[in-house]
Short mmCIF file of C-alpha atoms in Angstrom, two decimals:
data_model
loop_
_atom_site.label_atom_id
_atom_site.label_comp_id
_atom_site.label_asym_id
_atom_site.label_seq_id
_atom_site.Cartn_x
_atom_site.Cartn_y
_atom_site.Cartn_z
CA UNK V 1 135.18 234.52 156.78
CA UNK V 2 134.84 231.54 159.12
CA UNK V 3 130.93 231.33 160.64
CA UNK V 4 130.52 230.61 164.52
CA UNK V 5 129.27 227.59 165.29
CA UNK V 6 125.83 228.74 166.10
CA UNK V 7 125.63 230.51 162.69
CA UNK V 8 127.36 227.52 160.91
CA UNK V 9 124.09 225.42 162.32
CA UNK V 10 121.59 227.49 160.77
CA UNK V 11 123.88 227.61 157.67
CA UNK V 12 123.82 223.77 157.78
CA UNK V 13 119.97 223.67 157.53
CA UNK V 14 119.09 225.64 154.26
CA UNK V 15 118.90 223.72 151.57
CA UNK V 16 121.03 224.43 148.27
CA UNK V 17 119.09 226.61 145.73
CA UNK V 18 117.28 228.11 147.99
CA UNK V 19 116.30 231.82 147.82
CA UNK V 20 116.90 233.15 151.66
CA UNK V 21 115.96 235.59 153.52
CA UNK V 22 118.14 236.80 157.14
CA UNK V 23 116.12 238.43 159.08
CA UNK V 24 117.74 240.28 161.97
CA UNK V 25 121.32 239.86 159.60
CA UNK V 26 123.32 241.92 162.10
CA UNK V 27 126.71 241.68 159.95
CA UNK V 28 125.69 239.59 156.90
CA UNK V 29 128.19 236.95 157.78
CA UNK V 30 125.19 234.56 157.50
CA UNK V 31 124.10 235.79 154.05
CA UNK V 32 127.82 235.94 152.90
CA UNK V 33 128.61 232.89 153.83
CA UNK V 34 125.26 230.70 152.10
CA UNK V 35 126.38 232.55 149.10
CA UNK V 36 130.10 232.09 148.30
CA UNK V 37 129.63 228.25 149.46
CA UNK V 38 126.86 228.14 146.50
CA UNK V 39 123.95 227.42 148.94
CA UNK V 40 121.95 229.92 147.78
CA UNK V 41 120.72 231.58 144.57
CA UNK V 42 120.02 235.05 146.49
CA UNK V 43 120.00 236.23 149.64
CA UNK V 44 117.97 238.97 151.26
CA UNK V 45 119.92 240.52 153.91
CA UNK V 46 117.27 242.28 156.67
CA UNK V 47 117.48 244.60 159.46
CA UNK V 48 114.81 247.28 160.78
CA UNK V 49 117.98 249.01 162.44
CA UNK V 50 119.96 251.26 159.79
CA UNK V 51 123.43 250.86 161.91
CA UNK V 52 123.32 247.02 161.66
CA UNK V 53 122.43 246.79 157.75
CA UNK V 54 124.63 249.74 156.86
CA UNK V 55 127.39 247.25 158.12
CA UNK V 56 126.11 244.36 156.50
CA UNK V 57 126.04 246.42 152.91
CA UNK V 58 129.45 246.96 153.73
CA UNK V 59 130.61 243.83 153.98
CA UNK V 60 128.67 242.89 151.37
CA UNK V 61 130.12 245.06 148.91
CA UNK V 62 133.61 243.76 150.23
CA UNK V 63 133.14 240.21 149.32
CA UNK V 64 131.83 241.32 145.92
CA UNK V 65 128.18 239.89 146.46
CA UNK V 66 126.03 243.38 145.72
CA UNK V 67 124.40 241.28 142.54
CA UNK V 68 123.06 238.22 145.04
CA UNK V 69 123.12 239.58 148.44
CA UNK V 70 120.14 242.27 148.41
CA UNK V 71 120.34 244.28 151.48
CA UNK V 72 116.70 245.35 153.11
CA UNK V 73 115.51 247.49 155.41
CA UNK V 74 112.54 245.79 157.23
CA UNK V 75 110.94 244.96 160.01
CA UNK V 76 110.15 241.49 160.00
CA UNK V 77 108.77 239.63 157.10
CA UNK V 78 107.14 242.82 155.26
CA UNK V 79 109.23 243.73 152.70
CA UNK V 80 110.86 240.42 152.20
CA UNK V 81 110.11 239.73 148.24
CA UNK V 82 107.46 237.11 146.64
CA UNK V 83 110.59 234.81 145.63
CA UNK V 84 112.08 234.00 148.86
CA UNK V 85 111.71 230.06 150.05
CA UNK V 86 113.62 230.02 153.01
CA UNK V 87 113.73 232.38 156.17
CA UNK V 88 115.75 232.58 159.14
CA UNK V 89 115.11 234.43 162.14
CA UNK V 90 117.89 233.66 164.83
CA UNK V 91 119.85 235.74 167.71
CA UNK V 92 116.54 236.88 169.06
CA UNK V 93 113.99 236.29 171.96
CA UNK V 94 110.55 234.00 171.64
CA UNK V 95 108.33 236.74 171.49
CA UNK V 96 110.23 238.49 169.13
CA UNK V 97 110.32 235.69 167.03
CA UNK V 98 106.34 234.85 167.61
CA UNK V 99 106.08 238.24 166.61
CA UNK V 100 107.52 238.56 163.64
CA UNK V 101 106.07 235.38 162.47
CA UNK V 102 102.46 236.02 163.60
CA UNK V 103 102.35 239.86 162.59
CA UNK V 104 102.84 238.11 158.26
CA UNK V 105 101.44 234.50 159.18
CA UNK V 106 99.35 234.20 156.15
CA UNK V 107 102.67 234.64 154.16
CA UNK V 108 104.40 231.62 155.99
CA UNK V 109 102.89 228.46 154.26
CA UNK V 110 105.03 230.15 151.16
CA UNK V 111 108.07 229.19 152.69
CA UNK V 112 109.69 226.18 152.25
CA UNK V 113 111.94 225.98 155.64
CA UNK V 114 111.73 228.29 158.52
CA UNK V 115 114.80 228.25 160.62
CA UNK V 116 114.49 229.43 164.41
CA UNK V 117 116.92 230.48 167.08
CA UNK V 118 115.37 231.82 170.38
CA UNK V 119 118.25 232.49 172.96
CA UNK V 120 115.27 232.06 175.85
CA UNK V 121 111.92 230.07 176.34
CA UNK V 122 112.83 227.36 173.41
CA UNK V 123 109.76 225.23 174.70
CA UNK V 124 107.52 228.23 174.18
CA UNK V 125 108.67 228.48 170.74
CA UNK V 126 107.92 224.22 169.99
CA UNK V 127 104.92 224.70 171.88
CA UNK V 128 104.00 227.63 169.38
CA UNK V 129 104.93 225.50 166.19
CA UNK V 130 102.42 222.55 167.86
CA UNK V 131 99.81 225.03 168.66
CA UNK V 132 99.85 225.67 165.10
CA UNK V 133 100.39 221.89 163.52
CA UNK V 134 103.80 223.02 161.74
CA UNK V 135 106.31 220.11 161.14
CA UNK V 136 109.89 220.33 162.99
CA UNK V 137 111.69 219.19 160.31
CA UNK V 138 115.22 219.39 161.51
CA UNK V 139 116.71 220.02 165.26
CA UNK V 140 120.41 220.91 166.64
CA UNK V 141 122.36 222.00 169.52
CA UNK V 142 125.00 223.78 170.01
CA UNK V 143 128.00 224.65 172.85
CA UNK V 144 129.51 228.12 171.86
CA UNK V 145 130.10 230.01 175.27
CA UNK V 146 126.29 228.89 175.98
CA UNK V 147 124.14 226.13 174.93
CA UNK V 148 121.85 227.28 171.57
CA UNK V 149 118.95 225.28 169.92
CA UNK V 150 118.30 225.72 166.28
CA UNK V 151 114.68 224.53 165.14
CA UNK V 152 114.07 223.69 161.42
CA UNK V 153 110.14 223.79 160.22
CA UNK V 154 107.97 224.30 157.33
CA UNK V 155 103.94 224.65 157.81
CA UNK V 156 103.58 221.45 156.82
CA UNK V 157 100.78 219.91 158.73
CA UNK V 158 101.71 217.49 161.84
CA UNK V 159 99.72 216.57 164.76
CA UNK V 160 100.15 218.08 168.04
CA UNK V 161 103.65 217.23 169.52
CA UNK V 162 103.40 215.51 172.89
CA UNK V 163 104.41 217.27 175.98
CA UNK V 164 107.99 215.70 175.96
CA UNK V 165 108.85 216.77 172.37
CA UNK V 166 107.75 220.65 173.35
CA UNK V 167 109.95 220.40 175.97
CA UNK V 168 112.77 218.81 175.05
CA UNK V 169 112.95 218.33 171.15
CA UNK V 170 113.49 215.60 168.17
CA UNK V 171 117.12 215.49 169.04
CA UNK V 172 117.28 213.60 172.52
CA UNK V 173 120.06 211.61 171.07
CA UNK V 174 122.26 214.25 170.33
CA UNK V 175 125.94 214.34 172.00
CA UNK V 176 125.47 217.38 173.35
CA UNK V 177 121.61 216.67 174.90
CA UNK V 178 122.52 215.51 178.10
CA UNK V 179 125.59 218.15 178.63
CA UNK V 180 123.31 220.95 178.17
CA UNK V 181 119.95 219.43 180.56
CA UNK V 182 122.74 218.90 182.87
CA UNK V 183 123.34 222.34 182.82
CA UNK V 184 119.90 223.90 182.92
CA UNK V 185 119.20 221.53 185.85
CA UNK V 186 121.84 223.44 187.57
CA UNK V 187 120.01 226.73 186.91
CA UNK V 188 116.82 225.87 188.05
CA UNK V 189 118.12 224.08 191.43
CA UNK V 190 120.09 227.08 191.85
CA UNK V 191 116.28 229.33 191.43
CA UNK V 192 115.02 227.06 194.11
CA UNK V 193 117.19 227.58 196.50
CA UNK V 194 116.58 230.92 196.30
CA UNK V 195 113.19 231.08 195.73
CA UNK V 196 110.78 231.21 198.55
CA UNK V 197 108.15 228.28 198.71
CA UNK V 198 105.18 230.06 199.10
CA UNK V 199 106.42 231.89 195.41
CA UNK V 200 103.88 231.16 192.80
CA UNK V 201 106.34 230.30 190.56
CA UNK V 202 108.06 227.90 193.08
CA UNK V 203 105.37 224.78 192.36
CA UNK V 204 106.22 225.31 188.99
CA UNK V 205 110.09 225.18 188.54
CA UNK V 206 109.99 222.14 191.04
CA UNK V 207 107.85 220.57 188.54
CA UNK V 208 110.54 221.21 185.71
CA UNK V 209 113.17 220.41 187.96
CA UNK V 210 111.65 216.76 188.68
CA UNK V 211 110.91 216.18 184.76
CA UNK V 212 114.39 217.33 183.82
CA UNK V 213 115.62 214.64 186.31
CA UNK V 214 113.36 212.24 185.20
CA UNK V 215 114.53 212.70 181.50
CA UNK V 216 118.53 212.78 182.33
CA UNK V 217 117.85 209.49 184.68
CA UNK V 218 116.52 208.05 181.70
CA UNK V 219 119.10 208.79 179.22
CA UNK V 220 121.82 207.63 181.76
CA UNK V 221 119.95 204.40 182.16
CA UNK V 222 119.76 204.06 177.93
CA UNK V 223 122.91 204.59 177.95
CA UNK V 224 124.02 201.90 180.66
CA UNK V 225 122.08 199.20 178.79
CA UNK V 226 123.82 200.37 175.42
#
């Protein structure tokens, strides 16, 4: 059962031994997967939708894994059990992710690794981790049909991150970092030529426009000089 590359990403980032939790696990590929390659211990396999995790005990019960793959109805965080070291919440908006983290915050400094994937407002979600002095302890991006960014942190305390990490990450050498700026440039030039001026949102895409610029012009030139 081969993992898409997004889901191969997150895969990538939990550590072996862990005890995981998959929250939102539409088809338990995800917790599958971290179990038959030995990654993990045990898995908790979460959904607060019946149809989704009636699938996912299917498959589980396929592949054999009923005794290490435990399959949970949930919303969020609440019923995921005392052991688990590791969560993932990916495939999902920012404020469905802030919300599922803020609504059992006092439980996340028990976690060793929390692993993120918002499909919109990424910088809102490394803003929300700075806000809070978490650690981003690992970064990636991904080209599957769209671009993805997968966050790796742990509550670990760490200073505020400056303006240009919230925006644009720890991994601004990556090979695919320019390729996808490139391609939300387009986006947002494509916004303001739509967009009237006098919109109250116009002052503020030109802004991102001209610091997305800024930040490819200075790649290119790194590059040129390498």
């Amino acid at each position: 059962m081969a993992l898409s590359k997004r889901l191969f990403a997150i895969f990538s980032m939990v550590e072996k031994g862990s005890v995981a939790a998959d929250i939102g696990c539409d088809h338990g590929l995800l917790s599958i997967a971290l179990i038959k390659e030995g990654i993990c211990s045990h898995v908790y396999a979460c959904d607060l939708r019946k149809g989704p995790l009636d699938r996912a005990k299917q498959a589980i019960e396929c592949a054999n894994l009923s005794e290490q793959i435990t399959p949970i109805l949930s919303d969020g965080l609440q019923l995921v059990p005392q052991d688990c070291d590791t969560i993932i919440i990916a495939g999902m908006g920012f404020e469905t992710i802030q919300g599922i983290l803020e609504r059992d915050f006092a439980r996340l400094s028990s976690f060793q690794r929390i692993i993120v994937q918002s499909n919109r407002h990424v910088d809102e979600l490394r803003r929300w981790i700075s806000d809070h002095h978490f650690t981003i302890l690992q970064e990636d991006i991904i080209e599957e049909d769209h671009f993805y960014e997968v966050i790796c942190f742990s509550t670990q305390w760490h200073e505020a991150y400056d303006e240009d990490t919230v925006l644009f990450g720890i991994q601004q050498k990556h090979a695919l970092f320019v390729p996808y700026w490139k391609q939300r440039l387009a986006k947002i030039e494509g916004i303001l030529t739509q967009l009237p001026k006098q919109d109250s949102s116009y002052a503020q895409f030109t802004q991102l426009y001209k610091r997305i610029a800024a930040k490819l012009k200075e790649c290119t030139s790194i590059e040129d000089h390498t």
